Coordinates of N, CA, C and O in Angstrom, one line a residue:
P1 N -18.3 2.3 2.1 CA -17.4 2.6 3.2 C -16.8 1.4 3.8 O -17.3 0.3 3.7
M2 N -15.6 1.6 4.4 CA -14.9 0.5 5.0 C -15.6 -0.2 6.1 O -15.4 -1.3 6.4
D3 N -16.6 0.5 6.7 CA -17.3 0.0 7.8 C -18.1 -1.3 7.5 O -18.4 -2.1 8.3
Q4 N -18.4 -1.4 6.2 CA -19.1 -2.6 5.8 C -18.2 -3.9 5.7 O -18.7 -5.0 5.5
F5 N -16.9 -3.7 5.7 CA -16.0 -4.8 5.6 C -15.4 -5.1 7.0 O -14.8 -4.2 7.6
V6 N -15.5 -6.3 7.5 CA -14.9 -6.7 8.7 C -13.5 -7.3 8.3 O -13.4 -8.1 7.4
A7 N -12.4 -6.8 9.0 CA -11.1 -7.3 8.7 C -11.1 -8.8 8.9 O -11.6 -9.4 9.9
D8 N -10.4 -9.5 8.0 CA -10.3 -11.0 8.0 C -8.9 -11.3 8.5 O -7.9 -11.2 7.7
D9 N -8.8 -11.8 9.7 CA -7.5 -12.1 10.3 C -6.8 -13.2 9.4 O -5.6 -13.2 9.3
G10 N -7.6 -14.1 8.8 CA -7.0 -15.2 8.0 C -6.3 -14.7 6.8 O -5.4 -15.3 6.3
L11 N -6.7 -13.5 6.3 CA -6.0 -12.8 5.2 C -5.1 -11.8 5.7 O -4.6 -11.0 4.8
C12 N -4.8 -11.7 7.0 CA -3.9 -10.7 7.5 C -4.3 -9.3 7.2 O -3.5 -8.4 6.8
Q13 N -5.6 -9.1 7.4 CA -6.2 -7.7 7.1 C -6.3 -7.0 8.4 O -6.9 -7.5 9.4
F14 N -5.8 -5.8 8.4 CA -5.8 -4.9 9.5 C -6.0 -3.5 9.0 O -5.1 -2.9 8.4
W15 N -7.2 -2.9 9.3 CA -7.5 -1.6 8.8 C -6.8 -0.5 9.5 O -6.7 -0.5 10.8
Y16 N -6.4 0.6 8.8 CA -5.9 1.7 9.5 C -7.0 2.5 10.2 O -8.1 2.5 9.8
D17 N -6.6 3.3 11.2 CA -7.6 4.1 11.8 C -7.8 5.3 10.8 O -7.0 5.5 9.9
E18 N -8.8 6.1 11.0 CA -9.2 7.1 10.1 C -8.1 8.2 9.9 O -7.8 8.5 8.7
P19 N -7.5 8.7 10.9 CA -6.4 9.7 10.7 C -5.2 9.1 9.9 O -4.7 9.8 9.0
T20 N -4.9 7.9 10.1 CA -3.8 7.2 9.3 C -4.2 7.1 7.9 O -3.4 7.5 7.0
A21 N -5.4 6.6 7.6 CA -5.8 6.5 6.2 C -5.9 7.8 5.5 O -5.4 7.9 4.3
Q22 N -6.4 8.8 6.2 CA -6.5 10.2 5.6 C -5.1 10.8 5.3 O -4.9 11.4 4.2
L23 N -4.1 10.6 6.2 CA -2.8 11.1 6.0 C -2.1 10.4 4.9 O -1.5 11.1 4.0
V24 N -2.1 9.1 4.8 CA -1.5 8.4 3.7 C -2.1 8.7 2.4 O -1.4 8.9 1.4
A25 N -3.4 8.9 2.4 CA -4.1 9.3 1.1 C -3.7 10.7 0.7 O -3.4 10.9 -0.5
A26 N -3.5 11.6 1.6 CA -3.1 13.0 1.3 C -1.7 13.0 0.7 O -1.4 13.6 -0.3
V27 N -0.8 12.2 1.3 CA 0.6 12.1 0.8 C 0.6 11.4 -0.6 O 1.3 11.9 -1.5
A28 N -0.2 10.4 -0.8 CA -0.3 9.7 -2.1 C -0.8 10.7 -3.2 O -0.2 10.8 -4.3
L29 N -1.8 11.5 -2.8 CA -2.3 12.5 -3.8 C -1.2 13.6 -4.1 O -1.0 13.9 -5.3
E30 N -0.5 14.0 -3.1 CA 0.6 15.0 -3.3 C 1.7 14.4 -4.2 O 2.1 15.1 -5.2
Q31 N 2.1 13.2 -4.0 CA 3.1 12.5 -4.7 C 2.7 12.2 -6.2 O 3.5 12.3 -7.1
A32 N 1.5 11.8 -6.3 CA 1.0 11.5 -7.7 C 0.9 12.7 -8.5 O 1.0 12.6 -9.8
N33 N 0.6 13.9 -7.9 CA 0.6 15.1 -8.7 C -0.3 15.0 -9.9 O 0.1 15.4 -11.0
G34 N -1.5 14.5 -9.7 CA -2.4 14.3 -10.8 C -2.3 13.0 -11.6 O -3.1 12.7 -12.4
G35 N -1.3 12.2 -11.2 CA -1.1 10.9 -11.9 C -1.9 9.8 -11.2 O -2.7 10.1 -10.3
H36 N -1.6 8.6 -11.5 CA -2.3 7.4 -11.0 C -1.7 6.9 -9.7 O -0.5 6.9 -9.5
I37 N -2.6 6.4 -8.8 CA -2.3 5.8 -7.5 C -2.7 4.4 -7.4 O -3.9 4.1 -7.7
A38 N -1.8 3.5 -7.1 CA -2.1 2.1 -6.8 C -2.1 1.8 -5.3 O -1.1 2.1 -4.7
C39 N -3.2 1.3 -4.8 CA -3.3 0.9 -3.4 C -3.2 -0.6 -3.4 O -4.2 -1.3 -3.7
L40 N -2.1 -1.1 -3.0 CA -1.9 -2.6 -2.9 C -2.1 -3.0 -1.5 O -1.3 -2.7 -0.6
S41 N -3.2 -3.8 -1.3 CA -3.5 -4.3 0.0 C -3.8 -3.2 1.0 O -3.5 -3.3 2.2
T42 N -4.3 -2.1 0.5 CA -4.5 -0.9 1.4 C -5.9 -0.4 1.2 O -6.1 0.8 0.7
P43 N -7.0 -1.2 1.4 CA -8.3 -0.7 1.2 C -8.7 0.5 2.0 O -9.5 1.3 1.5
S44 N -8.2 0.7 3.2 CA -8.6 1.9 3.9 C -8.0 3.2 3.3 O -8.7 4.2 3.3
V45 N -6.9 3.1 2.7 CA -6.3 4.3 2.0 C -7.1 4.5 0.7 O -7.5 5.6 0.4
Y46 N -7.5 3.4 0.0 CA -8.3 3.6 -1.2 C -9.6 4.3 -0.8 O -10.1 5.2 -1.5
Q47 N -10.2 3.8 0.3 CA -11.5 4.4 0.7 C -11.3 5.9 1.0 O -12.2 6.7 0.7
A48 N -10.2 6.3 1.6 CA -9.9 7.7 1.9 C -9.7 8.5 0.6 O -10.0 9.7 0.6
L49 N -9.3 7.8 -0.4 CA -9.2 8.5 -1.7 C -10.5 8.4 -2.6 O -10.5 8.8 -3.7
H50 N -11.5 7.8 -2.0 CA -12.8 7.6 -2.7 C -13.2 8.8 -3.5 O -13.2 10.0 -3.0
G51 N -13.6 8.6 -4.7 CA -13.9 9.7 -5.6 C -12.8 10.1 -6.5 O -13.0 10.9 -7.4
N52 N -11.6 9.7 -6.1 CA -10.4 10.0 -7.0 C -10.3 8.9 -8.1 O -9.9 7.8 -7.8
S53 N -10.7 9.3 -9.3 CA -10.7 8.3 -10.4 C -9.3 7.8 -10.8 O -9.2 6.9 -11.6
T54 N -8.3 8.4 -10.2 CA -6.9 8.0 -10.6 C -6.4 6.8 -9.7 O -5.4 6.3 -9.9
A55 N -7.2 6.5 -8.6 CA -6.8 5.5 -7.7 C -7.4 4.1 -8.0 O -8.6 4.1 -8.4
R56 N -6.6 3.1 -7.9 CA -7.1 1.7 -8.0 C -6.7 0.9 -6.8 O -5.7 1.1 -6.2
L57 N -7.6 0.0 -6.4 CA -7.4 -0.9 -5.3 C -7.0 -2.2 -5.8 O -7.8 -2.9 -6.5
F58 N -5.8 -2.7 -5.5 CA -5.3 -4.0 -5.8 C -5.5 -4.8 -4.5 O -4.8 -4.5 -3.5
E59 N -6.3 -5.8 -4.5 CA -6.7 -6.5 -3.3 C -7.0 -8.0 -3.7 O -7.6 -8.3 -4.7
F60 N -6.6 -8.9 -2.8 CA -6.8 -10.3 -2.9 C -8.2 -10.7 -2.6 O -8.9 -11.6 -3.2
D61 N -8.8 -10.0 -1.6 CA -10.1 -10.3 -1.1 C -11.2 -9.9 -2.0 O -11.4 -8.8 -2.3
P62 N -12.0 -10.9 -2.6 CA -13.0 -10.6 -3.6 C -14.2 -9.8 -3.0 O -15.0 -9.3 -3.8
R63 N -14.3 -9.7 -1.7 CA -15.4 -8.9 -1.2 C -15.3 -7.4 -1.7 O -16.3 -6.7 -1.8
F64 N -14.1 -7.0 -2.1 CA -13.9 -5.6 -2.5 C -14.3 -5.4 -4.0 O -14.2 -4.3 -4.5
A65 N -14.7 -6.5 -4.7 CA -15.0 -6.4 -6.1 C -16.2 -5.4 -6.3 O -16.3 -4.9 -7.4
Q66 N -17.0 -5.1 -5.3 CA -18.1 -4.2 -5.5 C -17.6 -2.7 -5.5 O -18.4 -1.9 -5.9
L67 N -16.4 -2.5 -5.2 CA -15.8 -1.1 -5.2 C -15.4 -0.8 -6.6 O -14.8 -1.6 -7.3
P68 N -15.6 0.5 -7.0 CA -15.1 0.9 -8.3 C -13.6 0.9 -8.3 O -12.9 1.1 -7.3
E69 N -13.0 0.6 -9.4 CA -11.6 0.5 -9.6 C -10.9 -0.6 -8.8 O -9.7 -0.5 -8.5
Y70 N -11.6 -1.6 -8.5 CA -11.0 -2.8 -7.8 C -10.3 -3.7 -8.9 O -10.8 -3.9 -10.0
V71 N -9.1 -4.1 -8.5 CA -8.4 -5.1 -9.4 C -8.0 -6.3 -8.5 O -7.3 -6.1 -7.5
H72 N -8.4 -7.4 -8.8 CA -8.0 -8.6 -8.0 C -6.6 -8.9 -8.3 O -6.2 -8.9 -9.5
Y73 N -5.8 -9.1 -7.2 CA -4.4 -9.5 -7.4 C -4.0 -10.4 -6.3 O -4.6 -10.4 -5.2
D74 N -2.9 -11.2 -6.5 CA -2.3 -12.0 -5.5 C -0.8 -11.6 -5.5 O -0.1 -11.8 -6.5
L75 N -0.4 -11.0 -4.4 CA 1.0 -10.5 -4.3 C 2.0 -11.6 -4.5 O 3.1 -11.3 -5.0
F76 N 1.6 -12.8 -4.3 CA 2.5 -13.9 -4.4 C 2.5 -14.6 -5.8 O 3.1 -15.6 -6.0
Q77 N 1.8 -14.0 -6.8 CA 1.8 -14.4 -8.1 C 2.6 -13.4 -9.0 O 2.9 -12.3 -8.5
C78 N 2.8 -13.7 -10.2 CA 3.6 -12.8 -11.1 C 2.7 -11.6 -11.5 O 1.6 -11.8 -11.8
P79 N 3.3 -10.4 -11.4 CA 2.5 -9.2 -11.7 C 2.0 -9.2 -13.2 O 1.0 -8.6 -13.5
S80 N 2.7 -9.9 -14.1 CA 2.3 -10.0 -15.5 C 1.0 -10.6 -15.7 O 0.4 -10.6 -16.8
L81 N 0.4 -11.2 -14.6 CA -1.0 -11.8 -14.7 C -2.0 -10.7 -14.6 O -3.2 -11.0 -14.9
L82 N -1.6 -9.5 -14.3 CA -2.6 -8.4 -14.2 C -2.9 -7.9 -15.6 O -2.1 -8.2 -16.6
P83 N -4.0 -7.2 -15.8 CA -4.3 -6.6 -17.1 C -3.1 -5.8 -17.6 O -2.6 -4.9 -16.9
T84 N -2.7 -6.0 -18.9 CA -1.5 -5.3 -19.4 C -1.6 -3.8 -19.5 O -0.6 -3.1 -19.4
H85 N -2.9 -3.3 -19.6 CA -3.0 -1.8 -19.7 C -2.6 -1.1 -18.4 O -2.5 0.1 -18.4
L86 N -2.4 -1.9 -17.3 CA -2.0 -1.3 -16.0 C -0.5 -1.2 -15.9 O 0.0 -0.5 -15.0
R87 N 0.2 -1.8 -16.8 CA 1.7 -1.8 -16.7 C 2.3 -0.4 -16.8 O 1.9 0.4 -17.7
N88 N 3.2 -0.1 -15.9 CA 3.9 1.2 -15.9 C 2.9 2.4 -15.9 O 3.2 3.4 -16.5
T89 N 1.8 2.3 -15.2 CA 0.8 3.3 -15.2 C 0.8 4.2 -13.9 O 0.4 5.4 -14.0
F90 N 1.4 3.7 -12.8 CA 1.2 4.4 -11.5 C 2.4 5.2 -11.1 O 3.5 4.7 -11.0
N91 N 2.1 6.5 -10.8 CA 3.1 7.4 -10.3 C 3.4 7.1 -8.8 O 4.5 7.4 -8.3
T92 N 2.4 6.7 -8.1 CA 2.5 6.4 -6.7 C 1.9 5.1 -6.3 O 0.8 4.7 -6.8
L93 N 2.6 4.3 -5.5 CA 2.2 3.0 -5.0 C 2.2 3.1 -3.5 O 3.2 3.4 -2.9
V94 N 1.0 2.7 -2.9 CA 0.9 2.6 -1.4 C 0.7 1.1 -1.1 O -0.2 0.5 -1.7
V95 N 1.6 0.6 -0.3 CA 1.6 -0.9 -0.1 C 1.7 -1.2 1.4 O 2.4 -0.6 2.1
D96 N 0.8 -2.2 1.8 CA 0.9 -2.7 3.1 C 0.7 -4.2 3.0 O -0.4 -4.8 2.9
P97 N 1.9 -4.9 2.9 CA 1.8 -6.4 2.5 C 1.2 -7.2 3.6 O 1.2 -6.8 4.8
P98 N 0.6 -8.3 3.3 CA 0.0 -9.2 4.3 C 1.0 -9.9 5.2 O 0.6 -10.4 6.2
R99 N 2.2 -9.9 4.8 CA 3.3 -10.6 5.6 C 4.5 -9.7 5.6 O 4.7 -8.9 4.7
A100 N 5.3 -9.9 6.7 CA 6.5 -9.1 6.8 C 7.7 -10.1 6.8 O 8.1 -10.6 7.8
D101 N 8.2 -10.3 5.6 CA 9.4 -11.2 5.4 C 10.1 -10.8 4.1 O 9.6 -10.0 3.3
H102 N 11.3 -11.4 4.0 CA 12.2 -11.0 2.9 C 11.5 -11.4 1.5 O 11.5 -10.5 0.6
N103 N 10.9 -12.5 1.4 CA 10.3 -12.9 0.1 C 9.1 -12.0 -0.2 O 8.9 -11.7 -1.4
T104 N 8.4 -11.6 0.7 CA 7.3 -10.6 0.5 C 7.8 -9.3 -0.1 O 7.3 -8.8 -1.0
L105 N 8.9 -8.8 0.5 CA 9.5 -7.6 0.0 C 10.0 -7.8 -1.5 O 9.9 -6.9 -2.3
L106 N 10.5 -8.9 -1.8 CA 11.0 -9.2 -3.2 C 9.8 -9.2 -4.1 O 9.9 -8.6 -5.2
Q107 N 8.6 -9.7 -3.7 CA 7.4 -9.7 -4.5 C 6.9 -8.2 -4.7 O 6.5 -7.8 -5.8
I108 N 7.0 -7.4 -3.6 CA 6.6 -6.0 -3.7 C 7.5 -5.3 -4.8 O 7.0 -4.6 -5.6
Q109 N 8.8 -5.6 -4.7 CA 9.7 -5.0 -5.7 C 9.2 -5.3 -7.1 O 9.2 -4.4 -8.0
K110 N 8.8 -6.5 -7.4 CA 8.3 -6.9 -8.7 C 7.1 -6.1 -9.1 O 7.0 -5.7 -10.3
Y111 N 6.2 -5.9 -8.2 CA 5.0 -5.2 -8.5 C 5.3 -3.7 -8.7 O 4.7 -3.0 -9.6
V112 N 6.2 -3.1 -7.9 CA 6.6 -1.7 -8.1 C 7.2 -1.5 -9.5 O 6.8 -0.6 -10.2
E113 N 8.0 -2.4 -9.9 CA 8.6 -2.4 -11.2 C 7.6 -2.5 -12.3 O 7.7 -1.9 -13.4
W114 N 6.6 -3.4 -12.1 CA 5.7 -3.7 -13.2 C 4.6 -2.6 -13.3 O 4.2 -2.2 -14.4
L115 N 4.1 -2.2 -12.1 CA 3.0 -1.2 -12.1 C 3.5 0.2 -12.2 O 2.8 1.1 -12.7
G116 N 4.6 0.5 -11.7 CA 5.1 1.9 -11.5 C 5.6 2.5 -12.8 O 6.0 1.8 -13.7
T117 N 5.6 3.8 -12.8 CA 6.2 4.5 -13.9 C 7.7 4.4 -13.7 O 8.2 3.7 -12.9
D118 N 8.5 5.2 -14.5 CA 10.0 5.1 -14.4 C 10.5 5.3 -13.0 O 11.4 4.7 -12.5
T119 N 9.9 6.3 -12.4 CA 10.4 6.7 -11.0 C 9.2 6.9 -10.1 O 8.9 8.0 -9.7
P120 N 8.5 5.8 -9.7 CA 7.3 6.0 -8.9 C 7.6 6.3 -7.5 O 8.7 6.0 -7.0
S121 N 6.7 7.0 -6.8 CA 6.8 7.2 -5.4 C 6.2 6.0 -4.7 O 5.2 5.5 -5.1
V122 N 6.9 5.5 -3.6 CA 6.4 4.3 -2.9 C 6.3 4.7 -1.5 O 7.1 5.2 -0.8
V123 N 5.1 4.3 -0.9 CA 4.8 4.4 0.5 C 4.6 3.0 1.0 O 3.7 2.3 0.4
L124 N 5.3 2.5 1.9 CA 5.2 1.1 2.4 C 5.0 1.2 3.9 O 5.7 1.9 4.6
V125 N 3.9 0.5 4.4 CA 3.7 0.4 5.8 C 3.9 -1.1 6.2 O 3.3 -2.0 5.5
T126 N 4.8 -1.3 7.1 CA 5.1 -2.7 7.5 C 5.7 -2.6 8.9 O 6.1 -1.5 9.4
P127 N 5.8 -3.7 9.6 CA 6.4 -3.7 11.0 C 7.8 -3.0 10.9 O 8.6 -3.3 10.0
F128 N 8.0 -2.2 11.9 CA 9.3 -1.4 11.9 C 10.5 -2.3 12.0 O 11.6 -1.9 11.5
V129 N 10.4 -3.5 12.5 CA 11.5 -4.5 12.6 C 12.1 -4.8 11.2 O 13.2 -5.4 11.1
M130 N 11.3 -4.5 10.2 CA 11.8 -4.8 8.8 C 12.6 -3.7 8.2 O 13.0 -3.8 7.0
E131 N 13.0 -2.7 9.0 CA 13.7 -1.5 8.4 C 14.9 -1.9 7.6 O 15.0 -1.4 6.5
R132 N 15.8 -2.7 8.1 CA 17.0 -3.0 7.4 C 16.7 -3.7 6.0 O 17.2 -3.3 5.0
E133 N 15.8 -4.7 6.0 CA 15.4 -5.4 4.8 C 14.7 -4.5 3.8 O 14.9 -4.6 2.6
V134 N 13.8 -3.6 4.3 CA 13.1 -2.7 3.4 C 14.1 -1.8 2.7 O 14.0 -1.5 1.5
A135 N 15.2 -1.4 3.4 CA 16.2 -0.5 2.8 C 17.0 -1.3 1.8 O 17.2 -0.8 0.7
E136 N 17.3 -2.5 2.1 CA 18.1 -3.4 1.2 C 17.4 -3.8 -0.1 O 17.9 -3.7 -1.2
V137 N 16.1 -4.2 0.1 CA 15.4 -4.7 -1.1 C 14.7 -3.6 -1.9 O 14.7 -3.6 -3.1
L138 N 14.1 -2.7 -1.2 CA 13.3 -1.7 -1.9 C 13.9 -0.3 -1.9 O 13.4 0.6 -2.6
G139 N 15.0 -0.1 -1.2 CA 15.7 1.2 -1.1 C 14.8 2.3 -0.5 O 15.0 3.5 -0.8
L140 N 13.9 1.9 0.5 CA 13.1 2.9 1.1 C 13.7 3.2 2.5 O 14.3 2.4 3.1
T141 N 13.4 4.4 3.0 CA 13.9 4.8 4.3 C 12.7 5.1 5.2 O 11.6 5.5 4.7
P142 N 12.9 5.0 6.5 CA 11.8 5.2 7.4 C 11.5 6.7 7.6 O 12.4 7.6 7.4
T143 N 10.2 7.0 7.8 CA 9.8 8.4 8.2 C 9.6 8.5 9.7 O 9.6 7.4 10.4
R144 N 9.5 9.7 10.2 CA 9.3 9.8 11.6 C 7.8 9.4 12.0 O 7.6 9.0 13.2
W145 N 6.9 9.6 11.1 CA 5.5 9.3 11.4 C 5.2 7.8 11.6 O 5.8 7.0 10.9
R146 N 4.4 7.4 12.5 CA 4.0 6.0 12.8 C 2.5 5.8 12.5 O 1.7 6.5 13.1
P147 N 2.2 4.9 11.6 CA 0.8 4.6 11.3 C 0.1 3.9 12.5 O 0.8 3.3 13.3
A148 N -1.2 4.1 12.5 CA -2.0 3.4 13.6 C -3.1 2.6 12.9 O -3.6 3.0 11.8
H149 N -3.5 1.5 13.5 CA -4.5 0.6 13.1 C -5.7 0.6 14.0 O -5.6 1.1 15.2
R150 N -6.8 0.1 13.5 CA -8.0 0.0 14.4 C -7.8 -1.1 15.4 O -8.4 -1.0 16.5
Q151 N -6.9 -2.1 15.1 CA -6.6 -3.1 16.1 C -5.3 -2.8 16.8 O -4.5 -2.1 16.2
A152 N -5.1 -3.4 18.0 CA -3.9 -3.2 18.7 C -2.9 -4.3 18.3 O -3.3 -5.4 18.1
F153 N -1.6 -4.0 18.3 CA -0.6 -4.9 18.0 C 0.5 -4.9 19.1 O 0.6 -3.8 19.7
G154 N 1.2 -5.9 19.2 CA 2.3 -6.0 20.2 C 3.6 -5.4 19.6 O 4.6 -5.5 20.3
Y155 N 3.6 -4.9 18.4 CA 4.8 -4.3 17.8 C 4.4 -3.1 17.0 O 3.2 -2.9 16.7
S156 N 5.4 -2.2 16.7 CA 5.0 -1.0 16.1 C 5.3 -1.1 14.6 O 6.1 -1.8 14.1
F157 N 4.5 -0.4 13.8 CA 4.6 -0.3 12.4 C 5.3 1.0 12.0 O 5.3 2.0 12.7
G158 N 6.0 0.9 10.9 CA 6.7 2.0 10.3 C 6.2 2.4 9.0 O 5.5 1.6 8.3
C159 N 6.5 3.6 8.6 CA 6.2 4.0 7.2 C 7.5 4.3 6.5 O 8.3 5.1 7.0
F160 N 7.7 3.7 5.4 CA 8.9 3.8 4.6 C 8.6 4.4 3.2 O 7.6 4.0 2.6
T161 N 9.5 5.3 2.7 CA 9.2 5.9 1.4 C 10.6 6.0 0.7 O 11.6 5.9 1.2
N162 N 10.4 6.4 -0.6 CA 11.6 6.7 -1.4 C 11.6 8.2 -1.7 O 12.2 8.7 -2.7
F163 N 10.9 9.0 -0.9 CA 10.8 10.5 -1.1 C 10.7 11.1 0.3 O 10.4 10.4 1.3
R164 N 10.9 12.4 0.4 CA 10.7 13.1 1.6 C 9.3 13.8 1.6 O 8.9 14.3 0.6
S165 N 8.7 13.8 2.7 CA 7.3 14.4 2.9 C 7.3 15.1 4.2 O 7.5 14.5 5.3
Q166 N 7.0 16.4 4.2 CA 6.8 17.1 5.4 C 5.7 16.5 6.3 O 5.8 16.5 7.5
R167 N 4.6 16.0 5.6 CA 3.5 15.4 6.4 C 4.0 14.2 7.2 O 3.6 14.0 8.3
L168 N 4.9 13.4 6.6 CA 5.4 12.2 7.2 C 6.5 12.4 8.2 O 6.9 11.5 8.9
E169 N 7.1 13.6 8.1 CA 8.2 13.9 9.1 C 7.6 14.8 10.2 O 8.4 15.2 11.1
G170 N 6.4 15.0 10.2 CA 5.8 15.8 11.3 C 6.1 17.3 11.3 O 6.1 17.9 12.3
T171 N 6.5 17.8 10.1 CA 6.9 19.2 10.1 C 5.9 20.0 9.3 O 6.1 21.2 9.0
E172 N 4.7 19.5 9.1 CA 3.6 20.3 8.5 C 2.4 20.4 9.4 O 2.1 19.5 10.1

């Protein structure tokens, strides 16, 4: 369980609260429709998907190596350094990058292209102030729903996707 891991501020780790992790996991399962789910820097979503053998956790922090389906990755390295059998495998990617800047979004785009199927569903959680750049770089639009974290922040986070979800629009 996530309770055994203390968020490491030095790695920019901030866990979602339980309702957020559960909602994002439910949306990822819906979008994957039986396909594979990549959780990039989203261990709390991976934990909410626990038991789903189609989900993999891509995480820089080696403490997570004890979890099944853990894949060590560095967002700021080339995705081709990952095991080749993972290429173009994932129908859904859930991403919460450790930084909110233009170069990070460019790296996310590389991972989406490398890991995703031809038309993967993407869920991105990042500070809402990145809305314009998220649209420009990744082609994602904001949802009405706002994620919550266990820690308090001085700014709000947004959820951005390349699909419509009743759950994320508050209409379900």
